[in-house]
Amino acid sequence: MNFAVYAVSALVLAFAQPGELTPLGENLKPTEFETLAHVMADASNYMDQVLANLRDQLHINGFNSVALPDQEVGFKQTIGGVEWHGEAKLYNGSLKNMDTIHRTGAADITILPDGDIVIAADAGVNYGELDYDMSVEFMDLGPHVAVKGKLSKVRVLIQLRVTSSLNVTMEKFDIKDTGLLTVDIKGLGAILNFLVEIIAVFLGNLIKGIVAWLLEGVIKDLINDIISGILFPPSAFAAITSVLLEKNADFQKFLGVVRLQFQTRPTVMFKLILFALLLAPPVVFTEPHNLFIDALRPFSDDIRSWISTIGRDGSVDNVEIQADYFGCDLCSILIPLVDLALQRYSTGQIQQMVITACKILDLAPQPEVCEPIIKSYTDQFLYILGPTNPHAKYICGIINSNCGDVDADLEDWRIIVDKNKPQVLSKPRIPDEVDTVKILQFTDIHLDPDYKEGTTTECGSGMPICCREEYGYNDTVRAAGKYGDFNCALPNTALDAMYNHSKTVHADAKYIFLTGDYVHSGVWLYSKVENSRAIKYATEKLVAEFADSDAKIYPLTGNHEPHVINLYPPNDLWSRNESGVINDDFSLEWLYKLVLDPFIKRDSNLLPKEEQENFLSFGYYSVSPEPGLRLLAINTNLCYDQNFWLAFYPQDPNGQLQWLADELLKAETNEESVIIIGHVQPEGCWPVWSDKFHAIINRFEGIIRAQFYGHSHRPQHRVTFEKGTTRGSSVSFIAGSALTDGMNPGYAVYYFDGVRDGRTWDPVRQELVILKLDESNEKEQAVFETITDTKEHFGLKDLRPESVYDMAKRMICDQQLLDNYLEFYSKGEDSRSHYGCSIQNNTCKASIICNIVSSDSSDPAPCTEIKRTIEATQCRNGRGQSSSDHIISNISLLAMSFLFFCLVFKH
């Protein structure tokens, strides 16, 4: 009997057993629990051992590079009304890397009636390479070119039968896919370019036959030889037969095994329970029917414990984290099951199933949170996973690059970028005393208009918006202060104070960037009406505060603004009626208009009409606020890896990257300096998107002066590097939030070289201004402090990429610098989330410094290099020494000691 089928059958029986279940796990020996916990892992490990031996044998026998036969391909093409015939000759061919075959999924186990077991697993090759030389004869042309190909998606099912004597034989070897070949041919010229497709089709058919021969005629035989010499682990075989086969008559014992499995192998067991739910009759999802409740209640603590391991910070208690993160374990289990559920149940039944599970398993901080969150996601989520989306099966791989394969077409899309990159020249030094342009940035306000001073700050574990009258007053806990609380969303009073302070102290600011997330984190309350309240207050209050100022204010949206958090449907799905009015619930025009309108009313010339339309349709825009300067506001919510619409439209959502490349080329042609603003920093985006974005940034590094983002809530810097080097090409500034989420609220002030003749528009200096929350509440008066000046506290003469990267390297052995950066990172030493980090603690400082050098989620190399440097450097007295320096130092110290000894002895 198949292990999964058995577990599902047992759990389905539970739905037919009303009343309380007897205590689970009685009378089962601890050794039985332990062996079962390792069964699935042992099966996968055994298959990995076989495949490792296979890779060695392929390499030893020369199949890591297989010679391909010479080929001749005849073709014809009509040019100018005349049919021309030609021939292409392929020679010196090879297929490489078939020795990279590996397991692509977890092994499954089936028990046969005779007591034997069958282990089954998929294996495949994703990194095959094809090479051919090719000569062409056509008309008067005869080029010699190289043909390059990439082979992926080769898949084969391997089933191995294990007898009671632990001998292993091949049960089945099934070729599921001979692979996908992509071909690249350069140098054919415009006339012969049509030949690429002909050769690609020809080679695709050729390689299918070659791969089939290798799999069936070589790899299968090698596996048979290998398994004859590798016994299956006795412990795994004994566990399967003794615990599953012999104990299956005792239903309660088996449920005990299931429960223990939640503690040791939760992912597998959670999958089995979800399968059981799909097989159960729909009536179990209807409250107050007790079958579903009785079946799942014994597993409540275990399921909740498992759920808690999949969040970013390991905490299930934070409802915002749950709504904001979809881990690989959960995704890979749920997505296939949703497809099955759609075939069996109505939308309402699916909703009720999830709502009921959420409530009875206590998966949310408060039960009332479950229903509104689940209902808000249902329509869009089921549309994304429905039959209209050809990419639905790749959603896990798109939102988490380490979570399954993604079709090559979804990763290999091209952005047309001008390749004539000007030579990168060293920039002249910025004078020490230079007049500057001041820019302010407010981000991640997360305003709660219903915040009530004096209410309780404790309203249930993980609730992000306490401090409301609905949660009451409690004299036994800290009361909500006038300017906010570290456990609550931001009150109007704190935002008013920050806006007023910025206007009073920085009245000469020329530009203000408002980079999104105006709405509190009570995501279960989200609706267009609720979100609009916070958005209108945050934007209109800023307009009112700076009413008599000439400062230009440029806004954006964040991932919290839509009425369904994180979800930014592509513009193509915004349906319109016959009058052209958008009437579909997927539309976000209401949001873009709400954010932009106050600033257009304040300054009708803020954006050209065309760019206003861009923002209302796509959420991005381009503007030149003064001659020689270009501002590009991008919508990184589209690429955010928690925007599940990426699975529907992953190839350059809303055409933004192509637009960005085109706008940068125009700016370069017009000799403009460029500043980029966005909400989610690009390392929070789908790595495929991030990689293409940073390629654009590196191409136009000569004109991009700075990038500004929010979202992370902690003030940070990010250096972008030229691919494969440690040469910085751009710097991103991530402003700290205005929210009181364990940190003081704050805003950022930047100073740019934008006044003098010969100005570079490079950032020169940055300040972090905080509202000291505890002191302000105690005095009932807003107290502000500038806690960071990058020139004074970080020793930075400017904020160019090379300077910020140098700061990161200096931080390795400079304790004072590291302390100063951590104060900046936490928005003050009196913030609840502030922590210390010693330069002697390599792990701690690596986590901080890696953040500074990790702007591209597709490129871990800069972080890896920093970690290597940290490990090779020993810090003494606040200064760094490499390992070789340390050895020389020790030898010098020894020599000096010897001389001192000689002098003492002499006297």
Short mmCIF file of C-alpha atoms in Angstrom, two decimals, residues 653 684 771:
data_model
loop_
_atom_site.label_atom_id
_atom_site.label_comp_id
_atom_site.label_asym_id
_atom_site.label_seq_id
_atom_site.Cartn_x
_atom_site.Cartn_y
_atom_site.Cartn_z
CA PRO A 653 5.05 43.15 -15.92
CA GLY A 684 12.99 41.96 -2.84
CA LEU A 771 11.11 61.15 16.77
#
